[in-house]
CSV table of C-alpha atoms in Angstrom, one decimal:
chain,number,residue,atom,x,y,z
A,244,MET,CA,12.1,-12.6,-5.7
A,245,SER,CA,15.4,-11.0,-5.9
A,246,SER,CA,16.8,-12.1,-2.4
A,247,SER,CA,14.4,-14.7,-1.1
A,248,GLN,CA,12.4,-17.6,-2.4
A,249,HIS,CA,9.6,-17.5,0.2
A,250,PRO,CA,7.0,-20.0,-0.9
A,251,ILE,CA,4.0,-17.9,0.3
A,252,ALA,CA,5.2,-14.6,-1.0
A,253,LEU,CA,6.2,-16.2,-4.4
A,254,ALA,CA,2.7,-17.7,-4.9
A,255,ILE,CA,1.0,-14.4,-4.1
A,256,GLU,CA,3.4,-12.4,-6.2
A,257,GLN,CA,2.5,-14.5,-9.3
A,258,ARG,CA,-1.2,-13.6,-8.8
A,259,VAL,CA,-1.2,-10.0,-7.7
A,260,GLY,CA,2.2,-8.5,-8.8
A,261,GLY,CA,3.5,-5.1,-7.7
A,262,ASP,CA,5.4,-4.6,-4.5
A,263,GLY,CA,2.8,-2.5,-2.7
A,264,ARG,CA,-0.1,-4.8,-3.6
A,265,LEU,CA,2.1,-7.8,-2.7
A,266,LEU,CA,2.8,-6.4,0.8
A,267,ALA,CA,-0.9,-5.6,1.3
A,268,THR,CA,-1.9,-9.1,0.2
A,269,VAL,CA,0.6,-10.8,2.4
A,270,MET,CA,-0.3,-8.8,5.6
A,271,CYS,CA,-4.0,-8.9,5.0
A,272,LEU,CA,-4.2,-12.5,4.0
A,273,PRO,CA,-4.8,-13.8,7.6
A,274,LEU,CA,-7.9,-11.6,7.7
A,275,VAL,CA,-9.3,-13.0,4.4
A,276,ASP,CA,-8.6,-16.7,4.7
A,277,GLY,CA,-10.0,-16.9,8.2
A,278,VAL,CA,-6.7,-17.5,10.1
A,279,PHE,CA,-7.1,-14.4,12.2
A,280,PRO,CA,-10.7,-15.1,13.3
A,281,ALA,CA,-9.8,-18.7,14.0
A,282,LEU,CA,-7.0,-17.6,16.3
A,283,ILE,CA,-9.3,-15.2,18.1
A,284,LEU,CA,-11.9,-17.9,18.7
A,285,ALA,CA,-9.1,-20.3,19.8
A,286,GLY,CA,-8.1,-17.8,22.5
A,287,ALA,CA,-4.6,-17.3,21.1
A,288,MET,CA,-4.7,-13.6,21.9
A,289,GLY,CA,-6.0,-13.8,25.5
A,290,SER,CA,-2.7,-12.5,27.0
A,291,VAL,CA,-0.1,-9.9,26.2
A,292,SER,CA,2.4,-12.5,25.1
A,293,GLY,CA,-0.3,-14.0,22.8
A,294,VAL,CA,-0.9,-10.6,21.2
A,295,PHE,CA,2.8,-10.3,20.4
A,296,GLU,CA,3.1,-13.9,19.2
A,297,VAL,CA,0.2,-13.7,16.7
A,298,GLY,CA,1.2,-10.2,15.7
A,299,LEU,CA,4.8,-11.0,14.9
A,300,LEU,CA,4.2,-14.5,13.5
A,301,VAL,CA,1.0,-14.0,11.5
A,302,PHE,CA,0.9,-10.4,10.4
A,303,GLY,CA,4.6,-9.6,10.6
A,304,GLY,CA,5.9,-13.0,9.7
A,305,SER,CA,8.7,-14.1,7.5
A,306,ALA,CA,6.7,-13.5,4.3
A,307,THR,CA,6.3,-9.8,5.3
A,308,VAL,CA,10.0,-9.6,6.0
A,309,ALA,CA,10.9,-11.2,2.7
A,310,VAL,CA,8.6,-8.9,0.7
A,311,ILE,CA,9.9,-5.7,2.4
A,312,LEU,CA,13.6,-6.7,2.0
A,313,ALA,CA,13.4,-8.3,-1.4
A,314,ASP,CA,10.6,-6.7,-3.4
A,315,LEU,CA,9.6,-3.4,-1.9
A,316,ASP,CA,11.1,-0.5,-3.9
A,317,GLY,CA,12.1,3.0,-2.7
A,318,THR,CA,14.0,4.5,0.2
A,319,PRO,CA,13.3,3.4,3.8
A,320,ARG,CA,11.1,6.4,4.2
A,321,GLU,CA,9.0,5.5,1.2
A,322,GLN,CA,8.8,1.9,2.3
A,323,VAL,CA,7.5,3.0,5.7
A,324,LEU,CA,4.8,5.1,4.1
A,325,THR,CA,3.8,2.0,2.1
A,326,VAL,CA,3.6,-0.1,5.3
A,327,LEU,CA,1.5,2.6,7.0
A,328,GLY,CA,-0.9,2.6,4.1
A,329,VAL,CA,-1.3,-1.1,4.4
A,330,GLY,CA,-1.8,-0.7,8.2
A,331,ALA,CA,-4.6,1.8,7.6
A,332,ILE,CA,-6.5,-1.0,5.9
A,333,LEU,CA,-5.4,-3.8,8.2
A,334,LEU,CA,-6.3,-2.2,11.6
A,335,PRO,CA,-10.0,-1.5,11.1
A,336,ILE,CA,-10.7,-4.8,9.4
A,337,ALA,CA,-9.0,-6.6,12.3
A,338,ALA,CA,-11.1,-4.6,14.8
A,339,VAL,CA,-14.3,-5.5,13.0
A,340,GLU,CA,-13.4,-9.2,12.8
A,341,ALA,CA,-12.5,-9.2,16.5
A,342,ALA,CA,-15.9,-7.5,17.3
A,343,LEU,CA,-17.8,-10.2,15.4
A,344,ALA,CA,-15.9,-13.1,17.0
A,345,PRO,CA,-18.3,-13.6,19.9
A,346,THR,CA,-21.2,-13.8,17.6
A,347,ILE,CA,-19.4,-16.5,15.5
A,348,ALA,CA,-18.4,-18.3,18.7
A,349,SER,CA,-22.1,-18.6,19.7
A,350,VAL,CA,-22.8,-21.0,16.8
A,351,LEU,CA,-19.6,-23.1,17.2
A,352,ASP,CA,-18.3,-25.8,19.5
A,353,LEU,CA,-15.0,-24.1,20.4
A,354,ALA,CA,-13.5,-27.2,21.8
A,355,ILE,CA,-13.6,-28.8,18.3
A,356,PHE,CA,-12.8,-25.5,16.4
A,357,GLU,CA,-9.6,-25.0,18.5
A,358,ARG,CA,-8.2,-28.3,17.1
A,359,PHE,CA,-8.7,-27.0,13.5
A,360,ALA,CA,-7.1,-23.6,14.5
A,361,GLY,CA,-4.0,-25.5,15.5
A,362,LEU,CA,-4.1,-27.3,12.2
A,363,VAL,CA,-4.3,-24.0,10.4
A,364,ILE,CA,-1.1,-22.8,12.1
A,365,LEU,CA,0.7,-26.0,11.3
A,366,ALA,CA,-0.4,-25.7,7.6
A,367,ILE,CA,1.0,-22.1,7.5
A,368,ALA,CA,4.3,-23.3,9.1
A,369,ALA,CA,4.6,-26.1,6.5
A,370,GLN,CA,4.0,-23.6,3.7
A,371,THR,CA,6.6,-21.3,5.1
A,372,ALA,CA,9.2,-24.0,5.4
A,373,SER,CA,8.8,-25.5,1.9
A,374,SER,CA,6.9,-24.9,-1.3
A,375,ARG,CA,6.9,-28.7,-2.0
A,376,ILE,CA,5.2,-29.4,1.3
A,377,ALA,CA,2.7,-26.6,0.5
A,378,ASP,CA,1.7,-28.4,-2.6
A,379,LEU,CA,0.8,-31.6,-0.6
A,380,ILE,CA,-1.3,-30.1,2.1
A,381,PRO,CA,-4.6,-28.2,2.1
A,382,ARG,CA,-4.7,-24.4,2.1
A,383,PRO,CA,-5.3,-22.8,5.5
A,384,ALA,CA,-8.6,-21.4,4.2
A,385,ILE,CA,-9.8,-24.9,3.4
A,386,VAL,CA,-8.8,-26.1,6.9
A,387,VAL,CA,-10.8,-23.1,8.4
A,388,GLY,CA,-13.8,-24.0,6.3
A,389,PHE,CA,-13.8,-27.6,7.4
A,390,GLY,CA,-13.4,-26.5,11.0
A,391,LEU,CA,-16.4,-24.2,10.8
A,392,ILE,CA,-18.5,-27.1,9.4
A,393,ALA,CA,-17.3,-29.7,11.9
A,394,SER,CA,-17.8,-27.4,14.9
A,395,LEU,CA,-21.1,-25.9,13.8
A,396,ASP,CA,-23.6,-26.0,16.7
A,397,LEU,CA,-26.9,-24.2,15.9
A,398,GLY,CA,-28.4,-25.0,19.3
A,399,GLY,CA,-26.6,-22.1,20.9
A,400,ALA,CA,-27.2,-19.6,18.1
A,401,GLU,CA,-28.0,-16.0,19.0
A,402,LEU,CA,-29.7,-13.5,16.7
A,403,THR,CA,-28.1,-10.5,18.3
A,404,VAL,CA,-24.5,-9.4,17.7
A,405,ALA,CA,-22.4,-9.9,20.8
A,406,THR,CA,-19.2,-7.9,21.2
A,407,ASP,CA,-16.4,-8.2,23.7
A,408,PRO,CA,-14.4,-5.0,24.2
A,409,GLU,CA,-11.4,-6.9,25.4
A,410,LEU,CA,-11.3,-9.0,22.2
A,411,VAL,CA,-11.6,-5.8,20.1
A,412,VAL,CA,-8.7,-4.3,21.9
A,413,ASN,CA,-6.5,-7.4,21.7
A,414,GLY,CA,-7.3,-8.0,18.0
A,415,THR,CA,-6.5,-4.4,17.1
A,416,ALA,CA,-3.3,-4.5,19.2
A,417,THR,CA,-2.3,-7.7,17.5
A,418,ALA,CA,-2.6,-6.1,14.0
A,419,LEU,CA,-0.7,-3.0,15.4
A,420,VAL,CA,2.2,-5.2,16.5
A,421,GLY,CA,2.4,-6.6,13.0
A,422,VAL,CA,2.4,-3.2,11.4
A,423,GLY,CA,4.9,-1.8,13.9
A,424,PHE,CA,7.2,-4.8,13.2
A,425,ALA,CA,6.9,-4.2,9.4
A,426,VAL,CA,7.8,-0.5,10.0
A,427,LEU,CA,11.0,-1.5,11.9
A,428,VAL,CA,12.0,-3.9,9.1
A,429,ALA,CA,11.5,-1.1,6.5
A,430,LEU,CA,13.6,1.3,8.5
A,431,ALA,CA,16.4,-1.2,9.1
A,432,GLY,CA,16.1,-2.6,5.6
A,433,PRO,CA,19.6,-1.5,4.3
A,434,TRP,CA,21.3,-3.0,7.3
A,435,LEU,CA,19.1,-6.2,7.3
A,436,ARG,CA,19.8,-6.9,3.6
A,437,ALA,CA,23.6,-6.9,4.3
A,438,ASN,CA,23.6,-8.8,7.6
A,439,VAL,CA,20.6,-11.2,7.7
A,440,ASP,CA,20.0,-14.4,5.8
A,441,ILE,CA,16.3,-14.1,4.9
A,442,ASP,CA,15.8,-17.8,4.1
A,443,ARG,CA,17.4,-18.9,7.4
A,444,PHE,CA,15.0,-16.6,9.2
A,445,ARG,CA,12.1,-18.1,7.2
A,446,PHE,CA,12.8,-21.6,8.5
A,447,GLY,CA,13.1,-20.3,12.1
A,448,SER,CA,9.7,-18.6,11.7
A,449,ALA,CA,8.2,-21.9,10.6
A,450,VAL,CA,9.5,-23.5,13.8
A,451,ALA,CA,8.1,-20.7,15.9
A,452,LEU,CA,4.7,-21.1,14.2
A,453,GLY,CA,4.8,-24.8,15.0
A,454,VAL,CA,5.4,-24.0,18.7
A,455,LEU,CA,2.4,-21.6,18.6
A,456,ALA,CA,0.2,-24.4,17.4
A,457,LEU,CA,1.5,-26.6,20.2
A,458,SER,CA,0.5,-23.9,22.7
A,459,ILE,CA,-3.1,-23.9,21.2
A,460,TYR,CA,-3.3,-27.7,21.8
A,461,GLY,CA,-2.1,-27.2,25.3
A,462,PHE,CA,1.3,-29.0,24.9
A,463,VAL,CA,3.1,-25.8,25.7
A,464,PRO,CA,1.9,-23.5,28.5
A,465,SER,CA,0.0,-20.5,27.0
A,466,ASP,CA,1.5,-18.1,29.5
A,467,ALA,CA,5.1,-19.0,28.5
A,468,PRO,CA,6.0,-17.1,25.3
A,469,LEU,CA,8.1,-19.9,23.9
A,470,SER,CA,7.3,-19.1,20.3
A,471,LEU,CA,8.6,-15.6,20.8
A,472,ALA,CA,11.8,-17.1,22.2
A,473,VAL,CA,12.1,-19.4,19.2
A,474,LEU,CA,11.5,-16.4,16.9
A,475,ALA,CA,14.2,-14.4,18.7
A,476,MET,CA,16.6,-17.3,18.3
A,477,ALA,CA,15.7,-17.6,14.6
A,478,GLY,CA,16.7,-13.9,14.2
A,479,LEU,CA,19.9,-14.5,16.0
A,480,LEU,CA,20.8,-17.5,13.9
A,481,ALA,CA,19.9,-15.7,10.7
A,482,PHE,CA,22.4,-12.9,11.5
A,483,ASP,CA,25.2,-13.3,8.9
A,484,PRO,CA,27.3,-10.2,8.3
A,485,ASP,CA,29.5,-12.0,5.8
A,486,GLN,CA,26.8,-12.9,3.3
A,487,GLY,CA,27.4,-9.7,1.3
A,488,LEU,CA,30.9,-10.9,0.5
A,489,ILE,CA,29.5,-13.6,-1.9
A,490,PHE,CA,28.2,-11.0,-4.3
A,491,PRO,CA,30.7,-9.5,-6.8
A,492,PRO,CA,31.1,-5.7,-6.7
A,493,ARG,CA,29.0,-3.8,-9.2
A,494,GLU,CA,30.7,-2.2,-12.1
A,495,SER,CA,30.8,1.6,-11.9
A,496,PRO,CA,29.0,3.6,-14.6
A,497,VAL,CA,32.3,5.3,-15.6
A,498,ASP,CA,34.0,1.9,-16.2
A,499,ALA,CA,31.0,0.7,-18.1
A,500,GLU,CA,30.9,3.7,-20.4
A,501,ALA,CA,34.7,3.3,-21.0
A,502,ASP,CA,34.3,-0.3,-22.0
A,503,GLU,CA,31.4,0.4,-24.4
A,504,SER,CA,33.4,3.1,-26.1
A,505,LEU,CA,36.2,0.7,-27.1
A,506,PRO,CA,35.9,-0.9,-30.5
A,507,ASP,CA,35.5,-4.7,-31.0
A,508,GLY,CA,34.8,-5.3,-27.3
A,509,GLY,CA,38.4,-4.3,-26.4
A,510,SER,CA,39.1,-3.6,-22.7
A,511,GLN,CA,40.5,-0.5,-21.2
A,512,SER,CA,43.7,-2.2,-20.3
A,513,ASP,CA,44.2,-3.1,-24.0
A,514,ALA,CA,43.7,0.5,-25.1
A,515,SER,CA,46.1,1.9,-22.5
A,516,ASN,CA,48.8,-0.7,-23.4
A,517,PRO,CA,48.9,-1.0,-27.2
A,518,VAL,CA,51.0,-3.8,-28.6
A,519,SER,CA,52.8,-3.2,-31.8
A,520,THR,CA,51.9,-5.6,-34.6
A,521,GLU,CA,54.9,-4.8,-36.7
A,522,SER,CA,57.4,-7.7,-37.0
A,523,ASP,CA,61.2,-7.1,-36.8
A,524,GLY,CA,61.9,-10.2,-38.7
A,525,SER,CA,62.5,-12.5,-35.8
A,526,ASP,CA,60.5,-15.6,-35.0
A,527,ASP,CA,57.3,-14.4,-33.1
A,528,ARG,CA,56.1,-17.9,-32.2
A,529,SER,CA,55.6,-18.7,-28.6
A,530,PRO,CA,58.3,-21.0,-27.1
A,531,TRP,CA,55.4,-23.3,-25.9
A,532,LEU,CA,54.3,-24.1,-29.5
């Protein structure tokens, strides 16, 4: 990517290509690889703070930020329309998966599955932090698959579809938080590109994901939004208004056309200050030779 080397976004970009499809793949990936249902079953969205934590870290995480700032073309208004188009796909799928979560939970031992849900978040955090680490650990989808197998309990299976309206509302609200965050990033894109270090924010997001996993294991109180505090601190530390000074100024089209019009690659300063090649008979050699 042009501005960030986010491991997850880079891996997806090599497969799908295209900025709009890349954004849709990054934001919808938690729905496809089982991360979002795993977090629902683990009770990660049982509170308002949990809704914001999962929405900001999973759907609107650093990979989404990196894609919008580094790969998404167009004006901020055009980028917002692209994000809303992705949201139109994301929200109904999230609602359906949240509605089916109680039925899935009826055939699982949730105490065992929650441990694998924490491992999934840790795997995503490791992938976010480093592409080298990502090559050494299993993919989140594989961890979810092993969790389903290990926690399978057919003794409590139910043939009817059970739904929980609260889970549907929380799941949809979580996806909505991610989409809303992506819209804000698109609107503030020009300012963020000039003042925020994307890679620094990526490492902070990885730490916040690790804190979220600890809350699933019970090491951090679930009612304390510590991961949100870590994410906010990551955004503060990523603020770097001087980073734009390291890039050289772009050459204006007028200067470029003037340079191309000069013969033999001569510069404009050479043309405006011609040097006579006629000799007056004196010694032209440099005194340093």
